Coordinates of C-alpha atoms in Angstrom, one line a residue:
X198 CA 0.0 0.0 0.0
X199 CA 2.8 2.3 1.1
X200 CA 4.5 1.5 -2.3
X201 CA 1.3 2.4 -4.3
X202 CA 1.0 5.9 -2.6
X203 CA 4.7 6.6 -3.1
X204 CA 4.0 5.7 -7.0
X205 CA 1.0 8.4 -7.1
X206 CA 2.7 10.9 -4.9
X207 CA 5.6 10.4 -7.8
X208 CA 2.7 11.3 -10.4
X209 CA 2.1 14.8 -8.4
X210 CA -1.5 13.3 -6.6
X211 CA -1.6 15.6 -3.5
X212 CA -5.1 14.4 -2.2
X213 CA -5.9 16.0 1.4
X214 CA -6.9 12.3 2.6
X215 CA -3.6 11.8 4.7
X216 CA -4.5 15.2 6.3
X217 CA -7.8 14.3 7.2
X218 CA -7.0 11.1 8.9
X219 CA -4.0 12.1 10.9
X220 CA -5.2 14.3 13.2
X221 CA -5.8 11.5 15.9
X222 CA -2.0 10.3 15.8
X223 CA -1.5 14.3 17.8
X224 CA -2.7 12.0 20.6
X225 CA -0.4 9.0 20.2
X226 CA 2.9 9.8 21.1
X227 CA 2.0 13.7 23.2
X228 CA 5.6 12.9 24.9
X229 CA 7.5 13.4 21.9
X230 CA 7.3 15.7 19.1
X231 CA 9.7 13.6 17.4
X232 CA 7.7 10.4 17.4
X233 CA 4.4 12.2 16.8
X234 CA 6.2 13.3 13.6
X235 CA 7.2 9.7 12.0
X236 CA 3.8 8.4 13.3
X237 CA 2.1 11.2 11.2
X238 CA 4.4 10.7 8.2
X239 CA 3.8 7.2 8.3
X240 CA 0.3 7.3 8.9
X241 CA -0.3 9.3 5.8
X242 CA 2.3 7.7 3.9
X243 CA 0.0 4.5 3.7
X244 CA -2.2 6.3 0.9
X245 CA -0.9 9.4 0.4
X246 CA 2.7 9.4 -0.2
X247 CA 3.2 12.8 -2.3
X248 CA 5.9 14.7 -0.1
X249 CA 3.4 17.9 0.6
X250 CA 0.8 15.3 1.9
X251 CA 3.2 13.9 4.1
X252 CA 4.1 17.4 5.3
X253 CA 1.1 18.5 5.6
X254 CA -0.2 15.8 7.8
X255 CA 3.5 16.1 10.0
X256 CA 2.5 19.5 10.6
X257 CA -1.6 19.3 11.7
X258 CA -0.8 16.4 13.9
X259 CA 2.1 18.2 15.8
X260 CA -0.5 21.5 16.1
X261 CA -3.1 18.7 17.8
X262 CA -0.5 17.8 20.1
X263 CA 0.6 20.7 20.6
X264 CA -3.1 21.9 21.6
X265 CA -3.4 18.7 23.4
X266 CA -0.9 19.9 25.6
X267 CA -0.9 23.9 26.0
X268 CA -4.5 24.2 24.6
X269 CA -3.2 27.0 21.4
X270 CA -4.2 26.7 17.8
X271 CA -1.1 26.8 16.4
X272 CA 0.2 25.4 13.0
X273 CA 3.3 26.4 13.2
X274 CA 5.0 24.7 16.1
X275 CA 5.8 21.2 14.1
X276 CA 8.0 23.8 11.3
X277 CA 11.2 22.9 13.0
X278 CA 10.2 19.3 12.3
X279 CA 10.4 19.7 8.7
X280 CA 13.3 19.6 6.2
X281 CA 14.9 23.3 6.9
X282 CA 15.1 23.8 2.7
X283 CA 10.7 23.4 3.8
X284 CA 9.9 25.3 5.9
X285 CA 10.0 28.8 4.5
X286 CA 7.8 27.4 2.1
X287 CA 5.3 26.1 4.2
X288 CA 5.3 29.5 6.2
X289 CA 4.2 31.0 3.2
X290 CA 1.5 28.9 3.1
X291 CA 0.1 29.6 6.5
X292 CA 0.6 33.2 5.9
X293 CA -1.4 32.8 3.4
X294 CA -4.7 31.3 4.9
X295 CA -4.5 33.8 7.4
X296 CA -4.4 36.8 5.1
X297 CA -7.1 35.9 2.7
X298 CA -11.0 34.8 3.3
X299 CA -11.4 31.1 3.9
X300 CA -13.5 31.0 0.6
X301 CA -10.4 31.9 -1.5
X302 CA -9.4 27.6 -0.6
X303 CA -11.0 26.0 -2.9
X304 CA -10.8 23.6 -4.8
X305 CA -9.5 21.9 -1.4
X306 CA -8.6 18.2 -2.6
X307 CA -5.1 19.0 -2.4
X308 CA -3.3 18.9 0.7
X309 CA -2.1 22.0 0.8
X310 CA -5.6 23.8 -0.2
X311 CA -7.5 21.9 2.4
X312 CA -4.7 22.7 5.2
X313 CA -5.3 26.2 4.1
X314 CA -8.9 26.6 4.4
X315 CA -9.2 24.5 7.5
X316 CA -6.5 26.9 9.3
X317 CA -8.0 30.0 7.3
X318 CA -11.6 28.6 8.9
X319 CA -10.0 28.4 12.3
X320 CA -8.2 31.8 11.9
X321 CA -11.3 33.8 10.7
X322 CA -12.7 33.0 13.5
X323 CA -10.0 32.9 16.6
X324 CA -12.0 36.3 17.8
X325 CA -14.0 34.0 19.5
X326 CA -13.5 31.8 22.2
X327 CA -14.7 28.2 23.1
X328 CA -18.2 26.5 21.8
X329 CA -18.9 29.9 19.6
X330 CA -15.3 29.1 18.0
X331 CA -15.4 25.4 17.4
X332 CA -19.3 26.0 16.0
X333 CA -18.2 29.3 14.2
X334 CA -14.9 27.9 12.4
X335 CA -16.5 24.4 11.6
X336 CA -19.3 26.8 9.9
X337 CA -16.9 28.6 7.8
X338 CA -15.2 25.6 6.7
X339 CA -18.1 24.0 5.4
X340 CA -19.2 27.0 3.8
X341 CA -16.1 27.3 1.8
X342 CA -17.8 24.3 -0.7
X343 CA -16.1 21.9 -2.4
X344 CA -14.4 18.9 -0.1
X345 CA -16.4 20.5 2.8
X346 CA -16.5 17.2 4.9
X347 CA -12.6 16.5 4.8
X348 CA -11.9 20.5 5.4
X349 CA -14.2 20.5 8.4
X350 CA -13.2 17.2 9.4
X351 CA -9.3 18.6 9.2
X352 CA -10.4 21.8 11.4
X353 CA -12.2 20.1 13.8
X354 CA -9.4 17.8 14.7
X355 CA -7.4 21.1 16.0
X356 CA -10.2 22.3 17.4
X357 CA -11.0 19.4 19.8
X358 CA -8.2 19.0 21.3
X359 CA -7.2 22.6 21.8
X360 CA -11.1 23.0 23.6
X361 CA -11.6 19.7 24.8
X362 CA -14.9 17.7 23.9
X363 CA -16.7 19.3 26.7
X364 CA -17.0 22.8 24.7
X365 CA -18.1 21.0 21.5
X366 CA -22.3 21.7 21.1
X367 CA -24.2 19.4 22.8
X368 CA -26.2 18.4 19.9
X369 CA -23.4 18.0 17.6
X370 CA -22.1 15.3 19.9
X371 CA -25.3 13.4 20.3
X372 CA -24.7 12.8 16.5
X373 CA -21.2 11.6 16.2
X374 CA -20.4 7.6 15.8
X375 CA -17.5 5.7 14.6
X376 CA -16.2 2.6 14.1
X377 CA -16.8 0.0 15.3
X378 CA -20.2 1.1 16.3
X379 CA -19.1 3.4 18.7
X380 CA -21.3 6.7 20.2
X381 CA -19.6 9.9 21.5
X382 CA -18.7 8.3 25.0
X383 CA -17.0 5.4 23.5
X384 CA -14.9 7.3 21.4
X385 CA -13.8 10.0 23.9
X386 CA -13.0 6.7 26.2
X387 CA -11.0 5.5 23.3
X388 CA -8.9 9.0 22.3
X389 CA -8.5 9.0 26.5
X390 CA -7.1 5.6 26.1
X391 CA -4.8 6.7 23.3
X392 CA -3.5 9.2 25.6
X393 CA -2.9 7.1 28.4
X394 CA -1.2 4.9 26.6
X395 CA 1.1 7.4 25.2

């Protein structure tokens, strides 16, 4: 699998699936930025193995563990985790979705386009604090258009764990379920264990 995704990433596919599925390793390995960096590289290496995907997804999960642990939405603490010749670029790119309008990311597929809108989301609306930000960011990402699920998906990942589930809407929890056939409880009992184990 690894194999195939390093043959597309070869081709230039940049797909923002990697992204949206890594947010969870932030909570794996919160004792080390290092290993929290290989585990999201690795993670997102399995299908998307484009060198931006992988980067992109190094530098959301470190942001989740680093809101894990100081509780601040900030993308830019996994930069010195990157190749140095990277970085620059990639501060460009967050520069970026915080100087234009969250609507100005899309077509979001790509990594790097869906990294943008979901931080641009979250940035747009860092006025506000708590429940009215998750509710208020999560809104503007989904309003953007186009991969609206995996952009939301992508913000609310940083959002969680810098507020904690207890400041997510009530009614927007009721409705979440997972695999394998687990409800809200089950899967806060499950990211807890994550943490525990970490």
């Amino acid at each position: 699998m690894t194999a195939i995704a390093r043959d597309f990433g070869r081709r230039g596919q940049a797909g923002n699936g990697g992204l949206m599925r890594t947010s969870v390793v932030g909570l794996a390995a919160v004792d080390s930025t290092e290993e929290t960096a290989r585990a999201a590289a690795r993670v997102c290496a399995l299908t998307h193995g484009e060198p931006r995907c992988i980067e992109s997804s190094v530098l959301w999960s470190l942001a989740v563990r680093n809101a894990v642990l100081t509780g601040s939405l900030d993308v830019r603490s996994g930069l010195p985790q990157l190749a140095p010749e990277r970085r620059s670029w990639w501060q460009r790119q967050i520069a970026s979705a915080e100087d234009g309008p969250p609507s100005s990311f899309t077509p979001n597929g790509y990594a790097v386009s869906a990294f943008q809108a979901a931080w641009a989301s979250i940035h747009a609306t860092a006025h506000l604090d708590g429940t009215q930000h998750i509710a208020a960011a999560l809104q503007e990402a989904v309003s953007i258009g186009n991969d609206t699920d995996t952009v939301a998906a992508i913000a609310g990942g940083l959002l969680g764990a810098a507020y904690g589930a207890s400041r997510i809407p009530g009614n927007w929890i009721d409705q979440v379920h997972g695999w394998p056939g687990l409800r809200a409880g089950g899967l806060r009992e499950l990211a807890m264990a994550m943490l525990t184990a970490a």
